[in-house]
Short mmCIF file of C-alpha atoms in Angstrom, two decimals:
data_model
loop_
_atom_site.label_atom_id
_atom_site.label_comp_id
_atom_site.label_asym_id
_atom_site.label_seq_id
_atom_site.Cartn_x
_atom_site.Cartn_y
_atom_site.Cartn_z
CA MET A 1 233.18 -53.07 -151.14
CA PRO A 2 230.22 -51.39 -149.43
CA SER A 3 230.32 -47.64 -149.01
CA ARG A 4 229.36 -45.52 -146.03
CA GLY A 5 227.29 -42.38 -146.15
CA TYR A 6 225.03 -40.07 -144.25
CA ILE A 7 221.36 -40.89 -143.68
CA ASP A 8 219.55 -38.80 -146.27
CA ASP A 9 216.85 -37.61 -143.87
CA LEU A 10 219.42 -36.60 -141.24
CA VAL A 11 221.81 -34.63 -143.43
CA PHE A 12 221.78 -31.28 -141.70
CA MET A 13 223.79 -29.54 -144.41
CA ARG A 14 223.37 -30.09 -148.14
CA ASP A 15 227.19 -29.95 -148.50
CA LEU A 16 227.26 -33.33 -146.75
CA ASP A 17 225.13 -34.88 -149.47
CA TYR A 18 228.17 -35.73 -151.60
CA LEU A 19 227.31 -39.11 -153.18
CA ASP A 20 225.85 -37.65 -156.39
CA GLU A 21 228.81 -35.28 -156.60
CA ILE A 22 231.30 -38.17 -156.67
CA GLY A 23 229.18 -40.15 -159.13
CA TYR A 24 227.97 -42.82 -156.72
CA SER A 25 224.43 -43.72 -157.69
CA ARG A 26 223.73 -46.72 -155.44
CA ARG A 27 222.42 -46.40 -151.92
CA PRO A 28 225.13 -47.03 -149.28
CA ARG A 29 224.76 -50.24 -147.30
CA LEU A 30 225.54 -48.50 -144.04
CA GLN A 31 224.33 -45.05 -143.26
CA SER A 32 224.97 -43.02 -140.14
CA SER A 33 224.54 -39.39 -139.21
CA SER A 34 227.87 -39.69 -137.37
CA LEU A 35 231.07 -39.09 -139.28
CA HIS A 36 232.93 -40.87 -136.48
CA ALA A 37 230.71 -43.96 -136.79
CA GLN A 38 231.43 -44.06 -140.52
CA MET A 39 235.15 -43.75 -139.83
CA GLU A 40 235.12 -46.48 -137.19
CA ALA A 41 233.25 -48.81 -139.55
CA SER A 42 235.91 -48.24 -142.21
CA LEU A 43 238.73 -48.69 -139.69
CA ALA A 44 237.13 -52.01 -138.73
CA GLY A 45 237.25 -53.08 -142.38
CA PHE A 46 233.57 -52.71 -143.27
CA GLY A 47 234.12 -50.56 -146.36
CA LEU A 48 234.86 -47.09 -147.64
CA CYS A 49 233.86 -43.71 -146.29
CA VAL A 50 234.40 -40.07 -147.21
CA LEU A 51 236.32 -38.16 -144.54
CA PRO A 52 237.79 -34.69 -144.22
CA ALA A 53 241.55 -34.91 -144.83
CA PHE A 54 242.31 -33.47 -141.39
CA ILE A 55 240.47 -36.38 -139.75
CA ALA A 56 241.74 -39.14 -142.05
CA ALA A 57 245.35 -37.96 -141.62
CA ARG A 58 245.24 -39.05 -137.97
CA HIS A 59 244.79 -42.73 -138.88
CA ASN A 60 247.58 -44.53 -140.72
CA ALA A 61 245.24 -47.46 -141.43
CA LEU A 62 243.12 -45.24 -143.69
CA VAL A 63 244.35 -45.00 -147.26
CA PRO A 64 243.08 -42.52 -149.87
CA VAL A 65 241.13 -44.21 -152.67
CA LEU A 66 240.99 -42.54 -156.10
CA PRO A 67 242.59 -39.27 -154.91
CA GLU A 68 243.12 -38.14 -158.51
CA GLN A 69 239.51 -38.80 -159.53
CA VAL A 70 237.53 -37.72 -156.45
CA PHE A 71 238.13 -34.45 -154.63
CA LEU A 72 235.56 -32.77 -152.42
CA GLN A 73 236.20 -29.31 -151.05
CA ARG A 74 234.10 -27.73 -148.33
CA ARG A 75 234.18 -24.56 -146.24
CA TYR A 76 233.86 -24.37 -142.50
CA TRP A 77 232.13 -21.51 -140.77
CA LEU A 78 232.47 -20.22 -137.25
CA VAL A 79 229.11 -18.98 -136.09
CA THR A 80 228.30 -17.01 -132.98
CA HIS A 81 225.38 -15.03 -131.71
CA SER A 82 225.41 -11.42 -132.92
CA GLU A 83 225.22 -10.12 -129.35
CA THR A 84 228.47 -11.86 -128.36
CA ALA A 85 230.40 -11.69 -131.65
CA GLY A 86 232.37 -8.61 -130.66
CA THR A 87 233.23 -9.60 -127.11
CA ALA A 88 236.83 -10.11 -126.09
CA ARG A 89 236.39 -13.78 -125.31
CA ILE A 90 234.79 -14.56 -128.68
CA ARG A 91 237.46 -12.54 -130.50
CA ALA A 92 240.13 -14.50 -128.57
CA VAL A 93 238.59 -17.86 -129.47
CA ARG A 94 238.16 -16.80 -133.09
CA GLY A 95 241.80 -15.66 -133.21
CA PHE A 96 243.02 -18.88 -131.63
CA ILE A 97 241.09 -21.04 -134.11
CA ARG A 98 242.35 -18.95 -137.04
CA GLU A 99 245.98 -19.31 -135.86
CA GLU A 100 245.67 -23.07 -135.42
CA VAL A 101 244.04 -23.53 -138.82
CA ASP A 102 246.71 -21.36 -140.45
CA LYS A 103 249.46 -23.46 -138.80
CA ALA A 104 247.85 -26.67 -140.08
CA ARG A 105 246.77 -25.30 -143.46
CA ASP A 106 248.29 -28.28 -145.36
CA ILE A 107 246.02 -30.72 -143.53
CA PHE A 108 242.95 -28.66 -144.36
CA THR A 109 243.78 -28.12 -148.02
CA SER A 110 245.38 -31.45 -148.93
CA PRO A 111 243.40 -33.66 -151.33
CA SER A 112 244.71 -36.78 -149.59
#
C-alpha cells in the first residue's frame, strides 16, 4: 500500500522528517505539506499515513498499523513574543492550554 509523507523541501521542522526514523527507505507516492491532506487521503483509502495519536483518535476508520514496532514521540511548544509572554491574556491562554492538555494526557501520550 502506498505511504503518505511530507514534501521534503517543505518540512518546516526536522522532527516531521520521520521516514528514516521508522525505517522507510522508499519515497512516498503521495506527499503533502498538510497533515490534514495526508489524513484525508488515508481516510479515502489511498494508503497509510503517520498521524499524532490525538488526531487519529477522532476517526474510528483509522486503525493503528504496527503499534508495537513503530512509535514516534514528539514535543509541542507554545511560543509567544517575549514582549507579550508575561501579560495576563497570554498567561490565561497558556494556563487554559496546559489544563486541557493535562485533562487529555492519555490522548497525547498514547502510542495508538
